[in-house]
Tab-separated table of C-alpha atoms in Angstrom:
chain	number	residue	atom	x	y	z
A	201	MET	CA	23.416	-1.414	18.903
A	202	LEU	CA	20.463	-1.098	21.395
A	203	ARG	CA	21.805	2.601	21.962
A	204	SER	CA	21.795	3.481	18.240
A	205	VAL	CA	18.176	2.120	17.701
A	206	PHE	CA	16.837	3.861	20.734
A	207	ASN	CA	18.351	7.268	19.267
A	208	ILE	CA	16.598	6.827	15.833
A	209	PHE	CA	13.276	6.581	17.779
A	210	ARG	CA	13.982	9.229	20.377
A	211	ILE	CA	12.203	12.447	19.711
A	212	ARG	CA	14.589	15.391	20.230
A	213	ARG	CA	13.703	18.655	21.734
A	214	GLY	CA	13.463	20.786	18.485
A	215	GLU	CA	11.218	18.074	16.822
A	216	ARG	CA	8.343	17.859	19.294
A	217	ARG	CA	6.184	20.796	18.055
A	218	GLY	CA	6.231	19.762	14.518
A	219	LEU	CA	5.773	16.303	15.333
A	220	LEU	CA	2.986	17.013	17.749
A	221	ALA	CA	1.141	18.915	15.093
A	222	ALA	CA	1.629	15.959	12.497
A	223	CYS	CA	0.488	13.541	15.006
A	224	VAL	CA	-2.929	15.630	15.905
A	225	MET	CA	-3.388	15.772	11.861
A	226	PHE	CA	-3.085	12.039	11.685
A	227	ILE	CA	-5.393	11.422	14.736
A	228	MET	CA	-8.066	13.716	13.362
A	229	LEU	CA	-7.946	11.515	9.874
A	230	ASN	CA	-8.218	8.468	11.697
A	231	ALA	CA	-11.176	9.732	13.633
A	232	LEU	CA	-12.853	10.591	10.532
A	233	ASN	CA	-12.745	7.056	9.616
A	234	VAL	CA	-13.399	5.398	13.042
A	235	ALA	CA	-16.403	7.754	13.783
A	236	HIS	CA	-17.935	6.770	10.382
A	237	TYR	CA	-17.634	2.997	10.860
A	238	TRP	CA	-18.233	2.958	14.696
A	239	ASN	CA	-21.673	1.467	14.816
A	240	LEU	CA	-20.992	-0.936	12.092
A	241	LEU	CA	-17.677	-2.542	12.994
A	242	THR	CA	-17.582	-2.356	16.823
A	243	PRO	CA	-20.257	-5.056	17.731
A	244	LEU	CA	-19.069	-8.571	18.841
A	245	GLY	CA	-19.004	-11.558	16.679
A	246	LEU	CA	-17.931	-10.014	13.321
A	247	LYS	CA	-16.382	-12.029	10.739
A	248	PHE	CA	-14.040	-11.547	7.645
A	249	HIS	CA	-17.086	-10.981	5.404
A	250	ASN	CA	-18.403	-8.376	7.574
A	251	PHE	CA	-15.356	-6.156	7.450
A	252	VAL	CA	-15.043	-6.688	3.587
A	253	LYS	CA	-18.631	-5.882	2.909
A	254	GLY	CA	-18.982	-3.242	5.518
A	255	TRP	CA	-15.851	-0.977	5.065
A	256	HIS	CA	-15.249	0.715	1.695
A	257	LEU	CA	-12.825	3.412	0.453
A	258	SER	CA	-11.198	3.392	-2.830
A	259	GLY	CA	-9.276	0.059	-3.673
A	260	PHE	CA	-8.029	-0.350	0.098
A	261	ASP	CA	-8.539	-3.744	1.683
A	262	PRO	CA	-9.890	-3.832	5.515
A	263	ILE	CA	-8.332	-7.215	5.988
A	264	THR	CA	-6.438	-5.846	9.166
A	265	TYR	CA	-9.687	-5.197	10.911
A	266	SER	CA	-10.671	-8.967	10.501
A	267	VAL	CA	-7.094	-10.117	11.520
A	268	ILE	CA	-6.986	-8.155	14.710
A	269	SER	CA	-10.731	-8.867	15.409
A	270	ASP	CA	-10.097	-12.518	15.453
A	271	TRP	CA	-6.824	-13.556	14.445
A	272	CYS	CA	-6.244	-15.387	11.066
A	273	ILE	CA	-3.728	-15.410	8.231
A	274	GLY	CA	-6.165	-13.231	6.359
A	275	TYR	CA	-3.666	-11.638	3.872
A	276	ASN	CA	-2.313	-13.112	0.630
A	277	ILE	CA	0.674	-14.785	2.520
A	278	TYR	CA	3.051	-14.718	-0.433
A	279	ARG	CA	2.676	-10.988	-0.788
A	280	HIS	CA	2.676	-10.195	2.951
A	281	PRO	CA	4.748	-13.154	4.505
A	282	LEU	CA	4.811	-12.063	8.127
A	283	LEU	CA	2.207	-9.356	8.471
A	284	PRO	CA	-0.389	-11.621	10.097
A	285	TYR	CA	2.092	-12.553	12.851
A	286	TYR	CA	2.923	-8.822	13.291
A	287	MET	CA	-0.673	-8.209	13.966
A	288	TRP	CA	-0.831	-10.903	16.463
A	289	PRO	CA	-0.107	-8.872	19.710
A	290	LEU	CA	-2.823	-6.503	18.779
A	291	SER	CA	-5.252	-9.263	18.169
A	292	MET	CA	-4.591	-10.703	21.596
A	293	LEU	CA	-4.945	-7.254	23.108
A	294	ASN	CA	-8.341	-6.801	21.394
A	295	LYS	CA	-9.323	-10.305	22.634
A	296	GLY	CA	-8.877	-9.077	26.246
A	297	LEU	CA	-10.545	-5.917	25.534
A	298	LYS	CA	-13.711	-7.469	24.042
A	299	ALA	CA	-13.951	-9.851	27.016
A	300	VAL	CA	-13.857	-6.747	29.431
A	301	THR	CA	-16.016	-4.108	27.567
A	302	GLY	CA	-18.179	-6.519	25.277
A	303	MET	CA	-17.453	-4.684	22.144
A	304	ASP	CA	-14.736	-5.082	19.195
A	305	TRP	CA	-11.871	-2.589	19.370
A	306	ALA	CA	-10.249	-3.762	16.219
A	307	ILE	CA	-10.750	-0.427	14.292
A	308	VAL	CA	-9.556	1.769	17.238
A	309	LEU	CA	-6.359	-0.471	17.702
A	310	VAL	CA	-5.540	-0.129	13.843
A	311	ALA	CA	-6.105	3.696	14.199
A	312	LEU	CA	-3.527	3.735	17.056
A	313	LEU	CA	-1.135	1.710	14.860
A	314	LEU	CA	-1.647	3.930	11.928
A	315	VAL	CA	-1.142	7.053	13.652
A	316	PHE	CA	2.274	5.702	15.197
A	317	CYS	CA	3.614	4.692	11.736
A	318	ALA	CA	2.488	7.957	10.129
A	319	THR	CA	4.022	10.074	12.918
A	320	TYR	CA	7.252	8.379	12.804
A	321	SER	CA	7.244	8.370	8.861
A	322	PHE	CA	6.789	12.067	9.161
A	323	LEU	CA	9.639	12.418	11.616
A	324	PHE	CA	11.870	10.274	9.384
A	325	LEU	CA	11.052	12.137	6.335
A	326	TRP	CA	11.875	15.607	8.109
A	327	ARG	CA	15.151	14.276	9.293
A	328	ILE	CA	16.033	13.166	5.695
A	329	HIS	CA	15.267	16.506	4.237
A	330	LYS	CA	16.986	18.489	7.169
A	331	ASP	CA	19.965	16.028	8.508
A	332	VAL	CA	20.729	14.214	5.306
A	333	ILE	CA	20.034	16.602	2.220
A	334	GLY	CA	20.621	19.742	4.367
A	335	VAL	CA	17.642	22.090	3.599
A	336	THR	CA	16.711	24.280	6.638
A	337	SER	CA	14.158	23.166	9.366
A	338	ARG	CA	11.508	25.087	7.880
A	339	GLU	CA	11.969	23.704	4.417
A	340	GLY	CA	12.123	20.202	5.652
A	341	TYR	CA	8.684	20.721	7.262
A	342	VAL	CA	7.143	22.232	3.837
A	343	LEU	CA	8.669	19.219	1.870
A	344	THR	CA	7.356	16.675	4.556
A	345	VAL	CA	3.836	18.276	4.815
A	346	LEU	CA	3.973	18.184	0.834
A	347	THR	CA	4.363	14.494	1.002
A	348	PHE	CA	1.663	13.909	3.497
A	349	SER	CA	-0.671	16.278	1.662
A	350	MET	CA	-0.709	14.182	-1.394
A	351	ALA	CA	-3.948	12.258	-1.408
A	352	TYR	CA	-2.999	8.466	-1.285
A	353	VAL	CA	-0.274	9.043	1.182
A	354	MET	CA	-2.776	10.894	3.175
A	355	LEU	CA	-5.274	8.164	2.798
A	356	ALA	CA	-2.635	5.502	3.687
A	357	THR	CA	-2.379	7.053	7.108
A	358	MET	CA	-6.249	6.446	7.933
A	359	VAL	CA	-7.036	3.097	6.136
A	360	PRO	CA	-6.782	-0.363	7.521
A	361	ASP	CA	-4.334	-1.409	4.955
A	362	HIS	CA	-0.545	-2.191	5.090
A	363	PHE	CA	0.772	0.945	3.092
A	364	VAL	CA	1.662	3.150	5.834
A	365	MET	CA	3.422	0.321	7.784
A	366	SER	CA	5.444	-0.127	4.546
A	367	LEU	CA	6.019	3.904	4.436
A	368	PHE	CA	7.204	3.382	8.136
A	369	TRP	CA	10.198	0.760	7.293
A	370	LEU	CA	11.016	2.558	3.710
A	371	THR	CA	11.517	5.996	5.209
A	372	LEU	CA	13.343	4.372	8.089
A	373	THR	CA	15.591	2.559	5.601
A	374	LEU	CA	16.209	5.767	3.654
A	375	TYR	CA	17.117	7.764	6.686
A	376	VAL	CA	19.653	4.886	8.099
A	377	CYS	CA	21.093	4.771	4.686
A	378	GLY	CA	21.459	8.641	4.686
A	379	LEU	CA	23.193	8.713	8.008
A	380	LYS	CA	25.481	5.956	6.833
A	381	LEU	CA	26.415	7.805	3.543
A	382	LYS	CA	26.841	11.007	5.344
A	383	ARG	CA	29.605	9.331	7.463
A	384	GLY	CA	31.198	7.575	4.527
A	385	SER	CA	29.794	3.986	5.291
A	386	ALA	CA	26.909	2.018	4.207
A	387	LEU	CA	24.361	-0.676	5.500
A	388	ASN	CA	25.961	-3.320	7.315
A	389	MET	CA	25.029	-6.938	7.512
A	390	TRP	CA	22.691	-6.903	10.608
A	391	GLN	CA	21.004	-3.651	9.581
A	392	THR	CA	20.183	-5.062	6.253
A	393	ILE	CA	18.742	-8.413	7.691
A	394	VAL	CA	16.688	-6.432	10.100
A	395	LEU	CA	15.122	-4.104	7.714
A	396	PHE	CA	14.718	-6.758	5.051
A	397	PHE	CA	12.616	-8.938	7.447
A	398	MET	CA	10.497	-6.206	8.633
A	399	THR	CA	9.975	-4.442	5.309
A	400	ALA	CA	9.486	-7.579	3.272
A	401	GLY	CA	7.328	-9.239	6.060
A	402	VAL	CA	4.886	-6.260	5.647
A	403	SER	CA	5.122	-6.451	1.771
A	404	LEU	CA	7.613	-8.702	-0.072
A	405	ASN	CA	8.224	-6.309	-3.247
A	406	ASN	CA	9.369	-3.819	-0.786
A	407	GLY	CA	11.726	-5.939	0.903
A	408	LEU	CA	13.611	-5.675	-2.526
A	409	LYS	CA	14.147	-1.969	-1.813
A	410	VAL	CA	16.336	-2.780	1.140
A	411	PHE	CA	18.521	-4.884	-0.933
A	412	LEU	CA	18.689	-1.883	-3.482
A	413	ALA	CA	19.726	0.468	-0.731
A	414	ALA	CA	22.539	-1.808	0.230
A	415	LEU	CA	23.650	-2.309	-3.399
A	416	VAL	CA	23.695	1.644	-3.908
A	417	THR	CA	25.227	2.245	-0.811
A	418	ARG	CA	27.748	-0.723	-0.582
A	419	LYS	CA	28.624	-0.758	-4.204
A	420	TYR	CA	30.879	-3.547	-5.186
A	421	ARG	CA	30.851	-4.708	-1.220
A	422	PHE	CA	27.439	-5.854	-1.837
A	423	PHE	CA	28.702	-8.753	-3.685
A	424	GLU	CA	31.079	-10.169	-0.868
A	425	TRP	CA	30.239	-13.596	-0.254
A	426	ARG	CA	29.542	-13.222	3.147
A	427	PHE	CA	27.048	-10.398	2.705
A	428	LEU	CA	25.314	-11.985	-0.107
A	429	LEU	CA	24.989	-15.298	1.662
A	430	PHE	CA	23.972	-14.175	5.193
A	431	ALA	CA	22.264	-10.831	4.372
A	432	VAL	CA	20.536	-11.645	1.080
A	433	VAL	CA	20.243	-15.355	0.163
A	434	LEU	CA	19.695	-16.783	3.501
A	435	PRO	CA	16.818	-13.877	4.746
A	436	SER	CA	15.244	-14.434	1.385
A	437	ALA	CA	15.100	-18.252	1.609
A	438	LEU	CA	13.726	-17.985	5.325
A	439	ILE	CA	11.038	-15.271	4.558
A	440	TRP	CA	9.961	-17.378	1.492
A	441	GLY	CA	10.193	-20.654	3.489
A	442	SER	CA	7.970	-19.177	6.205
A	443	ALA	CA	5.361	-18.190	3.645
A	444	ARG	CA	5.376	-21.767	2.150
A	445	LEU	CA	4.953	-23.333	5.618
A	446	THR	CA	2.375	-21.043	6.636
A	447	TYR	CA	0.391	-21.771	3.397
A	448	LYS	CA	0.856	-25.414	3.752
A	449	GLU	CA	-0.093	-25.788	7.512
A	450	ILE	CA	-2.738	-23.166	7.900
A	451	VAL	CA	-4.123	-21.631	4.451
A	452	TRP	CA	-4.207	-24.892	2.432
A	453	PRO	CA	-6.375	-26.795	4.829
A	454	LYS	CA	-8.914	-23.953	5.056
A	455	GLU	CA	-8.793	-23.529	1.230
A	456	MET	CA	-9.480	-27.304	0.762
A	457	ALA	CA	-12.466	-26.936	3.277
A	458	ARG	CA	-13.805	-24.132	1.424
A	459	LYS	CA	-13.436	-25.960	-1.893
A	460	THR	CA	-15.135	-29.059	-0.402
A	461	LYS	CA	-18.109	-26.772	0.946
A	462	THR	CA	-18.242	-25.115	-2.468
A	463	GLU	CA	-18.309	-28.368	-4.361
A	464	GLN	CA	-21.253	-29.625	-2.040
A	465	VAL	CA	-23.125	-26.655	-2.687
A	466	ARG	CA	-22.637	-26.990	-6.512
A	467	LYS	CA	-23.793	-30.360	-6.200
A	468	ALA	CA	-26.973	-29.536	-4.246
A	469	LYS	CA	-27.666	-26.776	-6.893
A	470	ALA	CA	-27.223	-29.305	-9.737
A	471	GLU	CA	-29.509	-31.839	-8.099
A	472	LYS	CA	-32.123	-28.937	-7.559
A	473	LEU	CA	-31.781	-27.934	-11.176
A	474	ARG	CA	-32.201	-31.472	-12.437
A	475	ALA	CA	-35.473	-31.900	-10.341
A	476	ASN	CA	-36.698	-28.666	-11.780
A	477	VAL	CA	-35.934	-29.763	-15.252
A	478	ALA	CA	-37.730	-33.116	-14.643
A	479	ASP	CA	-40.638	-31.358	-13.463
A	480	THR	CA	-40.575	-28.815	-16.359
A	481	ILE	CA	-40.644	-31.382	-19.118
A	482	LYS	CA	-42.814	-33.572	-17.312
A	483	SER	CA	-41.182	-36.808	-18.495
A	484	ARG	CA	-39.631	-39.786	-16.631
A	485	ASP	CA	-37.379	-40.656	-19.781
A	486	SER	CA	-33.965	-40.467	-18.129
A	487	VAL	CA	-32.281	-39.684	-21.537
A	488	ALA	CA	-34.685	-36.655	-22.129
A	489	ILE	CA	-34.322	-35.564	-18.626
A	490	GLU	CA	-30.418	-35.728	-19.073
A	491	GLN	CA	-30.562	-33.940	-22.294
A	492	ALA	CA	-32.665	-31.148	-21.136
A	493	PHE	CA	-30.545	-31.000	-18.003
A	494	GLN	CA	-27.238	-30.651	-19.882
A	495	ALA	CA	-28.952	-27.821	-21.875
A	496	ALA	CA	-30.025	-25.921	-19.010
A	497	VAL	CA	-26.265	-26.341	-17.531
A	498	LYS	CA	-24.834	-24.919	-20.665
A	499	LYS	CA	-27.422	-22.003	-20.661
A	500	GLN	CA	-26.658	-21.246	-17.103
A	501	LYS	CA	-22.828	-21.390	-17.754
A	502	GLU	CA	-23.236	-19.239	-20.521
A	503	LYS	CA	-25.225	-16.668	-18.690
A	504	GLU	CA	-22.405	-16.803	-15.766
A	505	ARG	CA	-19.482	-16.291	-18.490
A	506	ARG	CA	-21.387	-13.233	-19.797
A	507	ARG	CA	-21.913	-11.889	-16.433
A	508	ARG	CA	-18.182	-12.387	-15.576
A	509	GLU	CA	-17.135	-10.674	-18.747
A	510	MET	CA	-19.198	-7.722	-17.933
A	511	SER	CA	-17.825	-7.644	-14.323
A	512	ALA	CA	-15.363	-4.707	-13.421
A	513	VAL	CA	-12.726	-7.082	-12.391
A	514	VAL	CA	-12.553	-8.336	-16.104
A	515	ARG	CA	-13.428	-5.045	-17.975
A	516	HIS	CA	-10.977	-3.005	-15.949
A	517	THR	CA	-8.073	-5.602	-16.192
A	518	GLY	CA	-5.751	-5.631	-19.164
A	519	LYS	CA	-4.372	-8.706	-21.039
A	520	PRO	CA	-1.325	-10.033	-19.244
A	521	ILE	CA	2.012	-10.295	-20.821
A	522	ALA	CA	1.950	-14.171	-20.460
A	523	LYS	CA	0.292	-16.888	-18.486
A	524	GLY	CA	1.765	-18.236	-15.276
A	525	GLU	CA	1.537	-18.169	-11.516
A	526	PHE	CA	3.028	-14.549	-11.395
A	527	MET	CA	2.939	-13.349	-15.052
A	528	ARG	CA	-0.893	-13.587	-15.216
A	529	TRP	CA	-1.143	-10.593	-12.927
A	530	THR	CA	0.784	-8.410	-15.476
A	531	ASP	CA	-1.012	-6.104	-17.924
A	532	ALA	CA	0.212	-5.355	-21.442
A	533	THR	CA	-2.683	-3.303	-22.771
A	534	THR	CA	-3.707	-0.523	-20.406
A	535	SER	CA	-2.545	2.797	-21.550
A	536	ARG	CA	0.539	3.810	-19.709
A	537	MET	CA	0.442	7.535	-20.646
A	538	ASP	CA	-3.158	7.886	-19.502
A	539	VAL	CA	-2.372	5.887	-16.104
A	540	ALA	CA	0.646	8.141	-15.521
A	541	VAL	CA	-1.289	11.301	-15.882
A	542	GLU	CA	-4.313	10.230	-14.303
A	543	SER	CA	-3.423	7.515	-11.691
A	544	LEU	CA	0.297	7.303	-10.917
A	545	PHE	CA	0.619	11.244	-10.286
A	546	GLY	CA	-2.960	12.148	-10.921
A	547	GLU	CA	-5.134	10.399	-8.319
A	548	GLY	CA	-2.150	9.683	-6.360
A	549	ILE	CA	-1.651	13.254	-5.491
A	550	MET	CA	-5.083	14.762	-5.834
A	551	ILE	CA	-8.298	12.885	-5.499
A	552	HIS	CA	-10.773	13.047	-8.565
A	553	GLU	CA	-14.167	14.229	-8.024
A	554	GLU	CA	-15.865	11.992	-10.606
A	555	TYR	CA	-16.336	8.294	-9.088
A	556	LEU	CA	-15.255	9.795	-5.729
A	557	LEU	CA	-13.031	7.299	-3.965
A	558	GLY	CA	-14.478	4.410	-5.956
A	559	ASP	CA	-13.108	0.976	-6.397
A	560	VAL	CA	-11.669	-0.075	-9.664
A	561	LEU	CA	-12.795	-3.517	-9.114
A	562	VAL	CA	-16.381	-2.432	-8.333
A	563	ASN	CA	-17.438	0.785	-9.877
A	564	ARG	CA	-14.616	3.193	-10.872
A	565	PRO	CA	-13.247	3.150	-14.487
A	566	VAL	CA	-9.554	2.721	-14.801
A	567	ILE	CA	-9.029	6.223	-16.184
A	568	VAL	CA	-10.810	9.303	-14.683
A	569	HIS	CA	-10.354	12.760	-15.783
A	570	TYR	CA	-10.430	15.989	-13.639
A	571	ARG	CA	-13.297	18.403	-14.281
A	572	ASN	CA	-10.747	21.441	-14.754
A	573	TRP	CA	-7.253	22.189	-15.933
A	574	GLY	CA	-6.041	23.676	-12.539
A	575	ASN	CA	-5.604	20.149	-11.289
A	576	TYR	CA	-3.369	19.174	-14.244
A	577	ILE	CA	-1.307	22.425	-13.706
A	578	VAL	CA	-0.576	21.534	-10.155
A	579	GLU	CA	0.321	17.922	-11.129
A	580	ALA	CA	2.466	19.145	-13.884
A	581	LEU	CA	4.248	21.621	-11.543
A	582	LEU	CA	4.973	19.034	-9.186
A	583	VAL	CA	6.358	16.552	-11.858
A	584	THR	CA	8.550	19.346	-13.299
A	585	LEU	CA	10.045	20.492	-10.144
A	586	PHE	CA	10.707	16.650	-9.387
A	587	ILE	CA	12.491	16.139	-12.656
A	588	ILE	CA	14.566	19.236	-12.117
A	589	GLY	CA	15.518	18.246	-8.684
A	590	VAL	CA	16.563	14.889	-10.040
A	591	TRP	CA	18.988	16.773	-12.387
A	592	CYS	CA	20.295	18.974	-9.549
A	593	GLY	CA	20.965	16.036	-7.319
A	594	ARG	CA	22.149	13.535	-9.985
A	595	ARG	CA	25.544	13.237	-8.423
A	596	LYS	CA	24.271	12.663	-4.994
A	597	GLN	CA	24.382	8.868	-3.742
A	598	PHE	CA	21.373	9.387	-1.546
A	599	LEU	CA	19.039	10.505	-4.252
A	600	TRP	CA	19.811	7.446	-6.296
A	601	THR	CA	19.030	5.308	-3.229
A	602	ALA	CA	15.631	7.006	-2.923
A	603	MET	CA	15.356	6.763	-6.862
A	604	SER	CA	15.971	3.185	-6.902
A	605	PHE	CA	12.870	2.632	-4.756
A	606	LEU	CA	10.852	4.787	-7.467
A	607	LEU	CA	12.325	2.926	-10.272
A	608	LEU	CA	11.575	-0.365	-8.872
A	609	ASP	CA	7.865	0.639	-8.585
A	610	LEU	CA	7.879	2.107	-12.003
A	611	LEU	CA	9.183	-1.234	-13.360
A	612	LEU	CA	6.606	-3.289	-11.640
A	613	HIS	CA	3.634	-1.262	-12.027
A	614	MET	CA	4.131	0.708	-15.159
A	615	VAL	CA	6.363	-1.561	-17.392
A	616	LEU	CA	5.125	-5.044	-16.165
A	617	GLY	CA	1.722	-3.685	-15.307
A	618	PHE	CA	1.301	-5.382	-11.925
A	619	GLY	CA	-1.659	-3.568	-10.213
A	620	ILE	CA	-1.530	-0.819	-12.952
A	621	ASN	CA	-5.473	-0.333	-12.873
A	622	GLU	CA	-5.466	0.870	-9.302
A	623	VAL	CA	-1.613	1.949	-9.096
A	624	PHE	CA	-2.589	5.137	-7.120
A	625	ILE	CA	-3.284	2.996	-4.004
A	626	MET	CA	0.493	2.133	-3.951
A	627	SER	CA	1.464	5.695	-3.776
A	628	ALA	CA	2.892	5.571	-0.342
A	629	HIS	CA	5.488	3.378	-1.866
A	630	TYR	CA	6.904	5.922	-3.993
A	631	LEU	CA	5.516	9.452	-3.938
A	632	TYR	CA	7.702	10.289	-1.196
A	633	VAL	CA	10.664	10.429	-3.575
A	634	LEU	CA	9.267	13.587	-5.229
A	635	PRO	CA	9.897	16.077	-2.498
A	636	ILE	CA	13.178	14.464	-1.664
A	637	ALA	CA	14.263	15.611	-5.203
A	638	MET	CA	12.834	18.856	-4.938
A	639	ALA	CA	15.089	19.225	-1.855
A	640	TYR	CA	18.061	19.136	-3.820
A	641	LEU	CA	16.444	21.736	-6.321
A	642	LEU	CA	15.994	23.958	-3.249
A	643	LYS	CA	19.683	23.560	-2.237
A	644	ALA	CA	20.926	24.532	-5.707
A	645	LEU	CA	18.883	27.807	-5.849
A	646	PRO	CA	20.089	31.226	-4.799
A	647	TRP	CA	18.684	32.320	-1.368
A	648	ARG	CA	15.954	34.596	-2.731
A	649	ALA	CA	14.853	32.026	-5.524
A	650	ARG	CA	15.096	29.300	-2.761
A	651	ARG	CA	12.693	31.164	-0.389
A	652	ARG	CA	10.121	31.765	-3.275
A	653	LEU	CA	10.164	28.170	-4.295
A	654	ALA	CA	9.508	27.018	-0.558
A	655	ALA	CA	6.526	29.588	-0.289
A	656	LEU	CA	5.149	28.149	-3.672
A	657	LEU	CA	5.641	24.453	-2.325
A	658	ALA	CA	3.828	25.538	0.778
A	659	ALA	CA	1.043	26.983	-0.940
A	660	VAL	CA	0.672	23.731	-3.110
A	661	ALA	CA	0.676	21.652	0.066
A	662	ILE	CA	-2.018	23.631	1.654
A	663	TYR	CA	-4.124	23.512	-1.388
A	664	LEU	CA	-3.663	19.786	-1.430
A	665	VAL	CA	-4.663	19.386	2.136
A	666	VAL	CA	-7.917	21.170	1.576
A	667	TRP	CA	-8.720	19.554	-1.728
A	668	ASN	CA	-8.101	16.110	-0.535
A	669	VAL	CA	-9.539	16.383	3.075
A	670	THR	CA	-12.568	18.147	1.606
A	671	LEU	CA	-13.260	15.204	-0.614
A	672	ILE	CA	-12.564	12.524	2.129
A	673	VAL	CA	-15.119	14.254	4.258
A	674	GLU	CA	-17.514	14.479	1.510
A	675	TYR	CA	-17.035	10.686	0.665
A	676	LEU	CA	-17.549	9.528	4.358
A	677	TYR	CA	-20.230	11.867	5.522
A	678	TRP	CA	-21.887	13.540	2.487
A	679	GLY	CA	-21.925	11.008	-0.142
């Protein structure tokens, strides 16, 4: 077992040059981010709010910085059940570095983690194209570079969020599945358990993709009682139980402390308002003071209600399908067609120039349009090639393993509406499926047409790299 794990991560001789070039690219992207925020985020004594207020890039969260800077749960523990614990070793390393150097190294340690995950994701995707699907080495590089040239896949490799970590585990899952299918086998029990814990630990909904991979590859054997019990039910119960325990023992007490402090502040403001009302009306009549106080409170609540309704969080969020703990996060009213064109495949592939890398929950509209039709032509070309690729590979079990990942995200985001107002930040969870489908199109073409399509895809990849990197640099240094 250990030998097989080592072989997956071992870099072969023929892979070193391409992987080195990819690693250099990811280092440069992270250097752009680290250099920009170096003076702001490396002093000692920074707290959670310093990172949240100090770091901004689209809708991504800098929570990982604060978790590594001064270890805490930080993340929503139900969405990222084990991620705080995965960050603990880096936090301990940062603690030692702070003691020795007198500065906070969180942004550097996160950059190293991102480069590692991005580089191996690049490797796994290249191997998928070459070893699993069977395109040439050069075509594999073209398709893999095309994946990472897409805007929010590229951004995921340089921002302190969880998306490139999810990409690492998802591409590893697909690669393992591809090797299994080529040998006529499928994910076994221990592989499913390990991949589920690591993938779901980073992002719970992505853990479902491991089960989908097991279902597609195992078929009816997925429903064997031993596999269902030990590889599906028990790991799911354990990871959910760990999230509940963490919330009860660590998160809940802190939330109650914050609630108590908030209530104390509210009472102090209410007493101050009552005193101000009494001074204003210049009366000692307790009834008159109370009436004036209640009128002031009502006026203040109405003002807060109007401010809340005018906030981006409310204006840019559609009406939910139903009320409830989870269904309240759904969206039934946001236009799916507009989101598909401008966000799902639009912003996810090419950054919009308008409202450059703005946050939907702060200052960016949900729907932003490109300035020229050239962007839409590139987007339409890639989507069309993807659809044709799906048709060419429609009988390939591996393609449907990858497609099950994409279809799950489409169900969550485009059908139910979870996170639909900023769906593009989830691009690293699904956009890699487009070049995978295109690989089947390449294989189906005659050799001359195949070379021309590979050249076209290479040109598109170069265009996307130039377009997206230019706008990222503009946002960080020229904006």
